PDB file of C-alpha atoms and ligand atoms in Angstrom:
ATOM      1  CA  MET A 247       0.000   0.000   0.000  1.00 90.00           C
ATOM      2  CA  THR A 248       1.275   3.435  -0.970  1.00 97.00           C
ATOM      3  CA  LYS A 249       0.691   6.310   1.421  1.00 98.00           C
ATOM      4  CA  VAL A 250       0.688   9.825   0.045  1.00 98.00           C
ATOM      5  CA  ILE A 251       1.659  12.348   2.714  1.00 98.00           C
ATOM      6  CA  VAL A 252       1.580  16.094   2.073  1.00 98.00           C
ATOM      7  CA  VAL A 253       3.744  18.420   4.136  1.00 98.00           C
ATOM      8  CA  THR A 254       1.781  21.644   4.095  1.00 98.00           C
ATOM      9  CA  SER A 255       1.288  24.870   6.059  1.00 97.00           C
ATOM     10  CA  GLY A 256      -0.277  27.780   4.219  1.00 89.00           C
ATOM     11  CA  LYS A 257       2.471  30.104   5.405  1.00 91.00           C
ATOM     12  CA  GLY A 258       5.919  30.082   3.795  1.00 92.00           C
ATOM     13  CA  GLY A 259       9.214  29.671   5.598  1.00 94.00           C
ATOM     14  CA  VAL A 260       7.835  27.587   8.451  1.00 97.00           C
ATOM     15  CA  GLY A 261       9.910  24.460   7.777  1.00 97.00           C
ATOM     16  CA  LYS A 262       7.978  22.382   5.233  1.00 98.00           C
ATOM     17  CA  THR A 263      10.954  21.534   3.063  1.00 97.00           C
ATOM     18  CA  THR A 264      13.194  20.909   6.066  1.00 98.00           C
ATOM     19  CA  SER A 265      10.524  18.587   7.465  1.00 98.00           C
ATOM     20  CA  SER A 266       9.828  16.821   4.152  1.00 98.00           C
ATOM     21  CA  ALA A 267      13.531  16.055   3.804  1.00 98.00           C
ATOM     22  CA  ALA A 268      13.953  14.950   7.418  1.00 98.00           C
ATOM     23  CA  ILE A 269      10.829  12.810   7.637  1.00 98.00           C
ATOM     24  CA  GLY A 270      11.218  11.281   4.174  1.00 98.00           C
ATOM     25  CA  THR A 271      14.806  10.381   5.018  1.00 98.00           C
ATOM     26  CA  GLY A 272      13.742   9.022   8.409  1.00 98.00           C
ATOM     27  CA  LEU A 273      11.191   6.709   6.783  1.00 98.00           C
ATOM     28  CA  ALA A 274      13.843   5.414   4.382  1.00 98.00           C
ATOM     29  CA  VAL A 275      16.264   4.859   7.282  1.00 98.00           C
ATOM     30  CA  LYS A 276      13.559   2.631   8.742  1.00 98.00           C
ATOM     31  CA  GLY A 277      13.607   0.611   5.505  1.00 97.00           C
ATOM     32  CA  HIS A 278      10.530   2.074   3.838  1.00 98.00           C
ATOM     33  CA  LYS A 279      10.797   2.803   0.137  1.00 98.00           C
ATOM     34  CA  THR A 280      10.176   6.536   0.013  1.00 98.00           C
ATOM     35  CA  ILE A 281      10.170   9.348  -2.540  1.00 98.00           C
ATOM     36  CA  ILE A 282      10.040  13.042  -1.718  1.00 98.00           C
ATOM     37  CA  ILE A 283       8.439  15.183  -4.432  1.00 98.00           C
ATOM     38  CA  ASP A 284       9.122  18.908  -4.669  1.00 96.00           C
ATOM     39  CA  PHE A 285       5.844  20.641  -5.582  1.00 95.00           C
ATOM     40  CA  ASP A 286       7.366  24.084  -5.131  1.00 92.00           C
ATOM     41  CA  ILE A 287       7.803  24.855  -8.825  1.00 87.00           C
ATOM     42  CA  GLY A 288      10.250  27.664  -9.449  1.00 82.00           C
ATOM     43  CA  LEU A 289      12.077  27.451  -6.134  1.00 82.00           C
ATOM     44  CA  ARG A 290      13.836  24.089  -6.046  1.00 79.00           C
ATOM     45  CA  ASN A 291      14.765  23.990  -2.396  1.00 91.00           C
ATOM     46  CA  LEU A 292      14.341  20.310  -1.737  1.00 96.00           C
ATOM     47  CA  ASP A 293      17.237  19.078  -3.877  1.00 95.00           C
ATOM     48  CA  LEU A 294      19.574  21.535  -2.112  1.00 95.00           C
ATOM     49  CA  ILE A 295      18.528  20.331   1.328  1.00 97.00           C
ATOM     50  CA  MET A 296      18.848  16.724   0.160  1.00 97.00           C
ATOM     51  CA  GLY A 297      22.262  17.479  -1.356  1.00 97.00           C
ATOM     52  CA  CYS A 298      21.415  16.246  -4.859  1.00 96.00           C
ATOM     53  CA  GLU A 299      21.147  19.577  -6.709  1.00 93.00           C
ATOM     54  CA  ARG A 300      24.075  18.827  -9.025  1.00 94.00           C
ATOM     55  CA  ARG A 301      22.434  15.654 -10.240  1.00 94.00           C
ATOM     56  CA  VAL A 302      19.173  17.219 -11.405  1.00 94.00           C
ATOM     57  CA  VAL A 303      18.760  16.684 -15.148  1.00 95.00           C
ATOM     58  CA  TYR A 304      15.025  16.176 -15.548  1.00 95.00           C
ATOM     59  CA  ASP A 305      12.278  17.229 -13.166  1.00 94.00           C
ATOM     60  CA  PHE A 306       8.636  16.749 -12.157  1.00 94.00           C
ATOM     61  CA  VAL A 307       7.343  19.033 -14.934  1.00 93.00           C
ATOM     62  CA  ASN A 308       9.399  17.211 -17.594  1.00 94.00           C
ATOM     63  CA  VAL A 309       7.734  13.967 -16.504  1.00 95.00           C
ATOM     64  CA  ILE A 310       4.251  15.475 -16.587  1.00 93.00           C
ATOM     65  CA  ASN A 311       4.897  16.930 -20.046  1.00 92.00           C
ATOM     66  CA  GLY A 312       6.173  13.603 -21.326  1.00 93.00           C
ATOM     67  CA  GLU A 313       9.692  14.984 -21.940  1.00 94.00           C
ATOM     68  CA  ALA A 314      11.250  12.433 -19.594  1.00 96.00           C
ATOM     69  CA  THR A 315      10.198   9.225 -17.925  1.00 97.00           C
ATOM     70  CA  LEU A 316       9.816   8.964 -14.192  1.00 97.00           C
ATOM     71  CA  ASN A 317      12.900   6.740 -14.124  1.00 97.00           C
ATOM     72  CA  GLN A 318      14.940   9.453 -15.834  1.00 98.00           C
ATOM     73  CA  ALA A 319      13.818  12.164 -13.429  1.00 97.00           C
ATOM     74  CA  MET A 320      13.918  10.345 -10.077  1.00 98.00           C
ATOM     75  CA  ILE A 321      17.180  10.858  -8.224  1.00 98.00           C
ATOM     76  CA  LYS A 322      18.309   7.996  -6.059  1.00 98.00           C
ATOM     77  CA  ASP A 323      19.831   9.066  -2.747  1.00 98.00           C
ATOM     78  CA  LYS A 324      23.559   8.379  -2.373  1.00 96.00           C
ATOM     79  CA  ARG A 325      23.233   7.396   1.257  1.00 97.00           C
ATOM     80  CA  LEU A 326      20.088   5.297   1.409  1.00 98.00           C
ATOM     81  CA  GLU A 327      18.937   2.451  -0.787  1.00 96.00           C
ATOM     82  CA  GLU A 328      15.234   3.172  -0.281  1.00 97.00           C
ATOM     83  CA  LEU A 329      15.228   6.949  -0.802  1.00 98.00           C
ATOM     84  CA  TYR A 330      14.465   8.992  -3.928  1.00 98.00           C
ATOM     85  CA  VAL A 331      13.824  12.626  -4.788  1.00 98.00           C
ATOM     86  CA  LEU A 332      11.716  14.012  -7.627  1.00 97.00           C
ATOM     87  CA  PRO A 333      12.957  17.574  -8.067  1.00 96.00           C
ATOM     88  CA  ALA A 334      10.894  20.597  -9.088  1.00 92.00           C
ATOM     89  CA  SER A 335      11.710  22.557 -12.165  1.00 82.00           C
ATOM     90  CA  GLN A 336      13.372  25.897 -11.624  1.00 78.00           C
ATOM     91  CA  THR A 337      12.330  27.799 -14.680  1.00 67.00           C
ATOM     92  CA  ARG A 338       8.804  26.871 -15.655  1.00 63.00           C
ATOM     93  CA  ASP A 339       5.663  28.702 -14.723  1.00 72.00           C
ATOM     94  CA  LYS A 340       3.786  27.695 -11.617  1.00 68.00           C
ATOM     95  CA  ASP A 341       0.816  26.313 -13.558  1.00 75.00           C
ATOM     96  CA  ALA A 342       2.922  23.640 -15.203  1.00 83.00           C
ATOM     97  CA  LEU A 343       1.535  20.929 -12.929  1.00 89.00           C
ATOM     98  CA  THR A 344      -1.859  19.452 -13.779  1.00 93.00           C
ATOM     99  CA  LYS A 345      -4.100  17.240 -11.699  1.00 96.00           C
ATOM    100  CA  GLU A 346      -4.057  14.516 -14.368  1.00 96.00           C
ATOM    101  CA  GLY A 347      -0.274  14.714 -14.618  1.00 95.00           C
ATOM    102  CA  VAL A 348       0.247  14.491 -10.869  1.00 97.00           C
ATOM    103  CA  GLU A 349      -2.195  11.595 -10.644  1.00 98.00           C
ATOM    104  CA  LYS A 350      -0.303   9.702 -13.348  1.00 97.00           C
ATOM    105  CA  VAL A 351       3.000  10.164 -11.509  1.00 98.00           C
ATOM    106  CA  ILE A 352       1.521   9.102  -8.164  1.00 98.00           C
ATOM    107  CA  ASN A 353      -0.065   6.003  -9.694  1.00 98.00           C
ATOM    108  CA  GLU A 354       3.195   5.052 -11.395  1.00 98.00           C
ATOM    109  CA  LEU A 355       5.096   5.452  -8.106  1.00 98.00           C
ATOM    110  CA  GLY A 356       2.567   3.149  -6.496  1.00 98.00           C
ATOM    111  CA  GLU A 357       3.236   0.541  -9.204  1.00 98.00           C
ATOM    112  CA  LYS A 358       6.958   0.885  -8.537  1.00 97.00           C
ATOM    113  CA  GLY A 359       6.322  -0.194  -4.968  1.00 98.00           C
ATOM    114  CA  PHE A 360       6.863   3.062  -3.111  1.00 98.00           C
ATOM    115  CA  GLU A 361       5.455   2.897   0.401  1.00 98.00           C
ATOM    116  CA  TYR A 362       5.604   6.617   1.098  1.00 98.00           C
ATOM    117  CA  ILE A 363       5.209   9.538  -1.281  1.00 98.00           C
ATOM    118  CA  ILE A 364       6.055  12.745   0.553  1.00 98.00           C
ATOM    119  CA  CYS A 365       4.719  15.868  -1.178  1.00 98.00           C
ATOM    120  CA  ASP A 366       6.614  19.026  -0.215  1.00 97.00           C
ATOM    121  CA  SER A 367       4.023  21.754  -0.732  1.00 97.00           C
ATOM    122  CA  PRO A 368       4.607  25.322  -1.850  1.00 95.00           C
ATOM    123  CA  ALA A 369       3.346  28.091   0.440  1.00 94.00           C
ATOM    124  CA  GLY A 370      -0.081  29.638   0.105  1.00 91.00           C
ATOM    125  CA  ILE A 371      -3.566  28.254  -0.323  1.00 89.00           C
ATOM    126  CA  GLU A 372      -3.803  28.627  -4.098  1.00 89.00           C
ATOM    127  CA  ALA A 373      -3.553  26.181  -6.990  1.00 90.00           C
ATOM    128  CA  GLY A 374      -0.044  24.843  -6.299  1.00 91.00           C
ATOM    129  CA  ALA A 375      -0.688  24.113  -2.642  1.00 96.00           C
ATOM    130  CA  ILE A 376      -4.089  22.588  -3.389  1.00 96.00           C
ATOM    131  CA  LEU A 377      -2.527  20.305  -5.996  1.00 96.00           C
ATOM    132  CA  ALA A 378       0.133  19.196  -3.512  1.00 97.00           C
ATOM    133  CA  LEU A 379      -2.526  18.162  -0.993  1.00 98.00           C
ATOM    134  CA  TYR A 380      -5.148  16.888  -3.447  1.00 98.00           C
ATOM    135  CA  PHE A 381      -4.048  13.221  -3.510  1.00 98.00           C
ATOM    136  CA  ALA A 382      -2.980  13.056   0.144  1.00 98.00           C
ATOM    137  CA  ASP A 383      -3.934  10.240   2.465  1.00 98.00           C
ATOM    138  CA  GLU A 384      -2.263  12.031   5.369  1.00 98.00           C
ATOM    139  CA  ALA A 385      -1.156  15.597   5.996  1.00 98.00           C
ATOM    140  CA  ILE A 386       1.642  16.933   8.143  1.00 98.00           C
ATOM    141  CA  VAL A 387       0.504  20.453   8.943  1.00 98.00           C
ATOM    142  CA  THR A 388       3.693  22.332   9.691  1.00 98.00           C
ATOM    143  CA  THR A 389       3.174  25.251  12.030  1.00 98.00           C
ATOM    144  CA  ASN A 390       5.344  27.749  13.888  1.00 97.00           C
ATOM    145  CA  PRO A 391       4.207  28.811  17.347  1.00 97.00           C
ATOM    146  CA  GLU A 392       2.991  32.215  16.250  1.00 96.00           C
ATOM    147  CA  VAL A 393      -0.462  33.558  15.506  1.00 96.00           C
ATOM    148  CA  SER A 394      -0.054  34.159  11.750  1.00 96.00           C
ATOM    149  CA  SER A 395       1.265  30.653  11.152  1.00 97.00           C
ATOM    150  CA  VAL A 396      -1.473  29.031  13.225  1.00 97.00           C
ATOM    151  CA  ARG A 397      -4.095  31.017  11.327  1.00 97.00           C
ATOM    152  CA  ASP A 398      -2.733  29.844   7.965  1.00 97.00           C
ATOM    153  CA  SER A 399      -2.558  26.259   9.187  1.00 97.00           C
ATOM    154  CA  ASP A 400      -6.196  26.495  10.146  1.00 97.00           C
ATOM    155  CA  ARG A 401      -6.967  27.596   6.572  1.00 97.00           C
ATOM    156  CA  ILE A 402      -5.075  24.617   5.214  1.00 97.00           C
ATOM    157  CA  LEU A 403      -7.057  22.300   7.490  1.00 98.00           C
ATOM    158  CA  GLY A 404     -10.166  23.747   5.861  1.00 97.00           C
ATOM    159  CA  MET A 405      -8.715  22.988   2.420  1.00 97.00           C
ATOM    160  CA  LEU A 406      -7.847  19.411   3.390  1.00 98.00           C
ATOM    161  CA  ALA A 407     -11.427  18.877   4.499  1.00 97.00           C
ATOM    162  CA  SER A 408     -12.961  20.377   1.373  1.00 97.00           C
ATOM    163  CA  LYS A 409     -10.558  20.376  -1.588  1.00 97.00           C
ATOM    164  CA  SER A 410      -8.775  17.030  -1.289  1.00 98.00           C
ATOM    165  CA  ARG A 411      -9.694  14.021  -3.394  1.00 98.00           C
ATOM    166  CA  ARG A 412     -10.789  12.242  -0.239  1.00 98.00           C
ATOM    167  CA  ALA A 413     -13.206  15.082   0.509  1.00 98.00           C
ATOM    168  CA  GLU A 414     -14.459  15.229  -3.080  1.00 98.00           C
ATOM    169  CA  GLN A 415     -15.116  11.514  -3.243  1.00 98.00           C
ATOM    170  CA  GLY A 416     -16.583  11.248   0.248  1.00 98.00           C
ATOM    171  CA  LEU A 417     -13.821   8.862   1.382  1.00 98.00           C
ATOM    172  CA  GLU A 418     -12.359   8.699   4.861  1.00 98.00           C
ATOM    173  CA  PRO A 419     -10.901  12.177   5.554  1.00 98.00           C
ATOM    174  CA  VAL A 420      -7.218  12.959   5.157  1.00 98.00           C
ATOM    175  CA  LYS A 421      -5.472  11.943   8.371  1.00 98.00           C
ATOM    176  CA  GLU A 422      -4.067  15.104   9.926  1.00 98.00           C
ATOM    177  CA  HIS A 423      -0.918  15.528  11.986  1.00 98.00           C
ATOM    178  CA  LEU A 424       0.365  18.702  13.594  1.00 98.00           C
ATOM    179  CA  LEU A 425       4.111  19.320  13.432  1.00 98.00           C
ATOM    180  CA  LEU A 426       5.183  22.278  15.507  1.00 98.00           C
ATOM    181  CA  THR A 427       8.508  23.573  14.199  1.00 98.00           C
ATOM    182  CA  ARG A 428      11.034  26.243  15.223  1.00 97.00           C
ATOM    183  CA  TYR A 429       9.841  25.877  18.815  1.00 97.00           C
ATOM    184  CA  CYS A 430      11.711  27.897  21.373  1.00 96.00           C
ATOM    185  CA  PRO A 431      10.742  27.091  24.972  1.00 94.00           C
ATOM    186  CA  ALA A 432      12.489  30.171  26.367  1.00 94.00           C
ATOM    187  CA  ARG A 433      10.440  32.469  24.146  1.00 93.00           C
ATOM    188  CA  VAL A 434       7.253  30.624  25.067  1.00 93.00           C
ATOM    189  CA  HIS A 435       8.201  31.118  28.698  1.00 92.00           C
ATOM    190  CA  ARG A 436       8.604  34.879  28.105  1.00 93.00           C
ATOM    191  CA  GLY A 437       5.201  34.990  26.433  1.00 91.00           C
ATOM    192  CA  ASP A 438       6.663  35.841  22.990  1.00 93.00           C
ATOM    193  CA  MET A 439       5.424  32.631  21.379  1.00 94.00           C
ATOM    194  CA  LEU A 440       2.430  30.348  21.643  1.00 97.00           C
ATOM    195  CA  SER A 441       2.926  27.189  23.680  1.00 97.00           C
ATOM    196  CA  VAL A 442       2.443  23.625  22.442  1.00 97.00           C
ATOM    197  CA  GLU A 443      -0.791  23.511  24.430  1.00 97.00           C
ATOM    198  CA  ASP A 444      -2.061  26.779  22.881  1.00 96.00           C
ATOM    199  CA  VAL A 445      -1.446  25.590  19.316  1.00 97.00           C
ATOM    200  CA  CYS A 446      -2.940  22.150  19.969  1.00 97.00           C
ATOM    201  CA  GLU A 447      -6.015  23.736  21.463  1.00 97.00           C
ATOM    202  CA  ILE A 448      -6.546  26.145  18.563  1.00 97.00           C
ATOM    203  CA  LEU A 449      -5.977  23.627  15.761  1.00 97.00           C
ATOM    204  CA  ALA A 450      -7.293  20.489  17.491  1.00 97.00           C
ATOM    205  CA  VAL A 451      -5.111  18.161  15.433  1.00 98.00           C
ATOM    206  CA  PRO A 452      -3.108  15.264  16.936  1.00 97.00           C
ATOM    207  CA  LEU A 453       0.488  16.282  17.591  1.00 98.00           C
ATOM    208  CA  LEU A 454       3.142  14.457  15.565  1.00 98.00           C
ATOM    209  CA  GLY A 455       6.062  16.286  17.071  1.00 98.00           C
ATOM    210  CA  VAL A 456       7.709  19.456  18.273  1.00 98.00           C
ATOM    211  CA  ILE A 457      10.928  20.459  16.507  1.00 98.00           C
ATOM    212  CA  PRO A 458      13.025  22.959  18.425  1.00 97.00           C
ATOM    213  CA  GLU A 459      14.559  26.038  16.839  1.00 97.00           C
ATOM    214  CA  SER A 460      18.085  24.798  16.237  1.00 97.00           C
ATOM    215  CA  GLN A 461      21.340  25.894  14.648  1.00 97.00           C
ATOM    216  CA  SER A 462      21.743  22.349  13.414  1.00 97.00           C
ATOM    217  CA  VAL A 463      18.995  22.911  10.805  1.00 97.00           C
ATOM    218  CA  LEU A 464      20.946  25.614   8.997  1.00 96.00           C
ATOM    219  CA  LYS A 465      24.154  23.635   9.268  1.00 96.00           C
ATOM    220  CA  ALA A 466      22.410  20.603   7.786  1.00 97.00           C
ATOM    221  CA  SER A 467      20.860  22.483   4.877  1.00 95.00           C
ATOM    222  CA  ASN A 468      24.176  24.155   4.049  1.00 95.00           C
ATOM    223  CA  SER A 469      25.839  20.766   3.819  1.00 96.00           C
ATOM    224  CA  GLY A 470      23.015  19.005   1.959  1.00 96.00           C
ATOM    225  CA  GLU A 471      22.520  16.472   4.753  1.00 97.00           C
ATOM    226  CA  PRO A 472      18.945  16.219   6.064  1.00 98.00           C
ATOM    227  CA  VAL A 473      19.066  17.209   9.748  1.00 98.00           C
ATOM    228  CA  ILE A 474      17.712  13.826  10.849  1.00 98.00           C
ATOM    229  CA  PHE A 475      21.204  12.418  10.085  1.00 97.00           C
ATOM    230  CA  ASP A 476      22.570  14.705  12.804  1.00 97.00           C
ATOM    231  CA  THR A 477      21.666  12.300  15.561  1.00 96.00           C
ATOM    232  CA  GLU A 478      23.474  14.401  18.157  1.00 96.00           C
ATOM    233  CA  SER A 479      21.302  17.442  17.529  1.00 97.00           C
ATOM    234  CA  ASP A 480      18.025  18.254  19.269  1.00 97.00           C
ATOM    235  CA  ALA A 481      16.236  18.916  15.955  1.00 98.00           C
ATOM    236  CA  GLY A 482      17.555  15.645  14.485  1.00 98.00           C
ATOM    237  CA  GLN A 483      16.331  13.696  17.493  1.00 98.00           C
ATOM    238  CA  ALA A 484      12.963  15.467  17.463  1.00 98.00           C
ATOM    239  CA  TYR A 485      12.508  14.490  13.798  1.00 98.00           C
ATOM    240  CA  GLN A 486      13.417  10.888  14.640  1.00 98.00           C
ATOM    241  CA  ASP A 487      10.684  10.903  17.278  1.00 98.00           C
ATOM    242  CA  ALA A 488       8.207  12.337  14.773  1.00 98.00           C
ATOM    243  CA  VAL A 489       9.008   9.536  12.308  1.00 98.00           C
ATOM    244  CA  GLU A 490       8.447   6.948  15.045  1.00 98.00           C
ATOM    245  CA  ARG A 491       5.068   8.486  15.832  1.00 98.00           C
ATOM    246  CA  LEU A 492       4.161   8.562  12.133  1.00 98.00           C
ATOM    247  CA  LEU A 493       4.859   4.819  12.110  1.00 98.00           C
ATOM    248  CA  GLY A 494       2.452   4.395  15.011  1.00 97.00           C
ATOM    249  CA  ASN A 495       4.791   4.301  18.007  1.00 97.00           C
ATOM    250  CA  SER A 496       4.003   6.542  20.947  1.00 95.00           C
ATOM    251  CA  LEU A 497       6.901   8.480  22.416  1.00 96.00           C
ATOM    252  CA  GLU A 498       7.023  11.224  24.981  1.00 96.00           C
ATOM    253  CA  LEU A 499       7.621  14.773  23.800  1.00 95.00           C
ATOM    254  CA  ARG A 500      11.153  16.108  24.168  1.00 94.00           C
ATOM    255  CA  PHE A 501      12.667  19.585  23.862  1.00 93.00           C
ATOM    256  CA  VAL A 502       9.498  21.383  24.951  1.00 92.00           C
ATOM    257  CA  ASN A 503      10.758  22.698  28.268  1.00 90.00           C
ATOM    258  CA  GLU A 504      13.251  25.431  28.851  1.00 82.00           C
ATOM    259  CA  GLN A 505      16.723  24.064  29.468  1.00 73.00           C
ATOM    260  CA  LYS A 506      18.011  24.680  32.968  1.00 65.00           C
ATOM    261  CA  LYS A 507      20.673  27.320  32.696  1.00 61.00           C
ATOM    262  CA  GLY A 508      24.149  26.317  33.694  1.00 64.00           C
ATOM    263  CA  PHE A 509      26.080  27.970  36.510  1.00 62.00           C
ATOM    264  CA  PHE A 510      27.975  30.402  34.297  1.00 62.00           C
ATOM    265  CA  SER A 511      25.019  31.567  32.261  1.00 63.00           C
ATOM    266  CA  ARG A 512      23.051  32.118  35.462  1.00 61.00           C
ATOM    267  CA  ILE A 513      25.838  34.298  36.841  1.00 63.00           C
ATOM    268  CA  PHE A 514      26.782  36.080  33.623  1.00 63.00           C
ATOM    269  CA  GLY A 515      23.469  35.984  31.737  1.00 57.00           C
ATOM    270  CA  GLY A 516      23.108  34.634  28.214  1.00 45.00           C
TER     271      GLY A 516
HETATM  272  N1  ADP B   7      13.819  23.843  13.535  1.00 94.85           N
HETATM  273  C1  ADP B   7      14.425  24.866  12.898  1.00 94.85           C
HETATM  274  N2  ADP B   7      15.380  25.600  13.525  1.00 94.85           N
HETATM  275  C2  ADP B   7      15.986  26.624  12.894  1.00 94.85           C
HETATM  276  N3  ADP B   7      15.730  26.995  11.642  1.00 94.85           N
HETATM  277  C3  ADP B   7      14.796  26.307  10.941  1.00 94.85           C
HETATM  278  C4  ADP B   7      14.101  25.209  11.531  1.00 94.85           C
HETATM  279  N4  ADP B   7      13.245  24.712  10.593  1.00 94.85           N
HETATM  280  C5  ADP B   7      13.406  25.465   9.477  1.00 94.85           C
HETATM  281  N5  ADP B   7      14.345  26.423   9.684  1.00 94.85           N
HETATM  282  C6  ADP B   7      14.795  27.440   8.717  1.00 94.85           C
HETATM  283  O1  ADP B   7      13.685  28.178   8.277  1.00 94.85           O
HETATM  284  C7  ADP B   7      13.800  28.518   6.913  1.00 94.85           C
HETATM  285  C8  ADP B   7      12.601  28.005   6.145  1.00 94.85           C
HETATM  286  O2  ADP B   7      12.611  26.575   6.170  1.00 94.85           O
HETATM  287  P1  ADP B   7      11.980  25.725   4.992  1.00 94.85           P
HETATM  288  O3  ADP B   7      12.048  24.299   5.384  1.00 94.85           O
HETATM  289  O4  ADP B   7      12.606  26.100   3.675  1.00 94.85           O
HETATM  290  O5  ADP B   7      10.484  26.253   5.043  1.00 94.85           O
HETATM  291  P2  ADP B   7       9.306  26.174   3.960  1.00 94.85           P
HETATM  292  O6  ADP B   7       9.569  25.000   3.079  1.00 94.85           O
HETATM  293  O7  ADP B   7       8.082  26.027   4.790  1.00 94.85           O
HETATM  294  O8  ADP B   7       9.337  27.466   3.207  1.00 94.85           O
HETATM  295  C9  ADP B   7      15.112  27.920   6.421  1.00 94.85           C
HETATM  296  O9  ADP B   7      16.105  28.906   6.462  1.00 94.85           O
HETATM  297  C10 ADP B   7      15.399  26.830   7.462  1.00 94.85           C
HETATM  298  O10 ADP B   7      16.783  26.610   7.612  1.00 94.85           O
HETATM  299 MG1   MG B   8       9.701  24.852   0.979  1.00 94.85          MG
END
């Protein structure tokens, strides 16, 4: 059985691509045949974060237009046997993707035995984002702990419930997961950010994980290594937990409380 999972948010810059890369990689680490598809036409962030940007020859739009086969466009990960990326095109217009084209690609990936198809959505709630979520069985709603992001996530939840194929065909609804990213317990403590509890209460979606704001994310994206490989880092570990939960295992939340300050920072501030 193939599961199509969209990583979506409404708002841009909240961590969708970071999360698509980390979670897709985490599923492949667990032995699941996984492909991450970049729906963000024109931007091409995913291949940079995955570290395969130099190997892009054909892309998603080429496949949809019949200019390349899926086999020609899929990039196999260098590190993991079970992991593939389908890059977005950099130059074409944003309307290059069609529902029929996307459906054909998703069906073909199913025939190739992919267990997980991770759709990295563009920002917004217009055509591109709707197309990214249309075929989803599950949705990872990526949200930052701030009012504008929560509001946009709420809009996306509305779209999932009304504009997805599952909604159109009256099937079981898209299974929703909340992923709280760029979480900073100290700022929550100061009242500058919403808490996990606040966001959960407003959105009322089961929590998949809380990813702390972390330097390791930038380091990882600069080196083209999904942050989940950085097993020493808090963000890497938080993504590992999220993958476990996605696979049905229940784990306690980590990294949601303010770290006790050490002796020196208590004395000298910081
Ligand atoms: N947990 C995190 N800690 C620190 N920075 C993060 C974190 N998650 C994402 N970022 C940064 O936020 C920016 C936007 O992330 P990205 O994944 O591209 O978001 P989106 O795909 O939603 O636009 C990037 O610069 C990324 O490095
Ligand atoms: Mg992105």
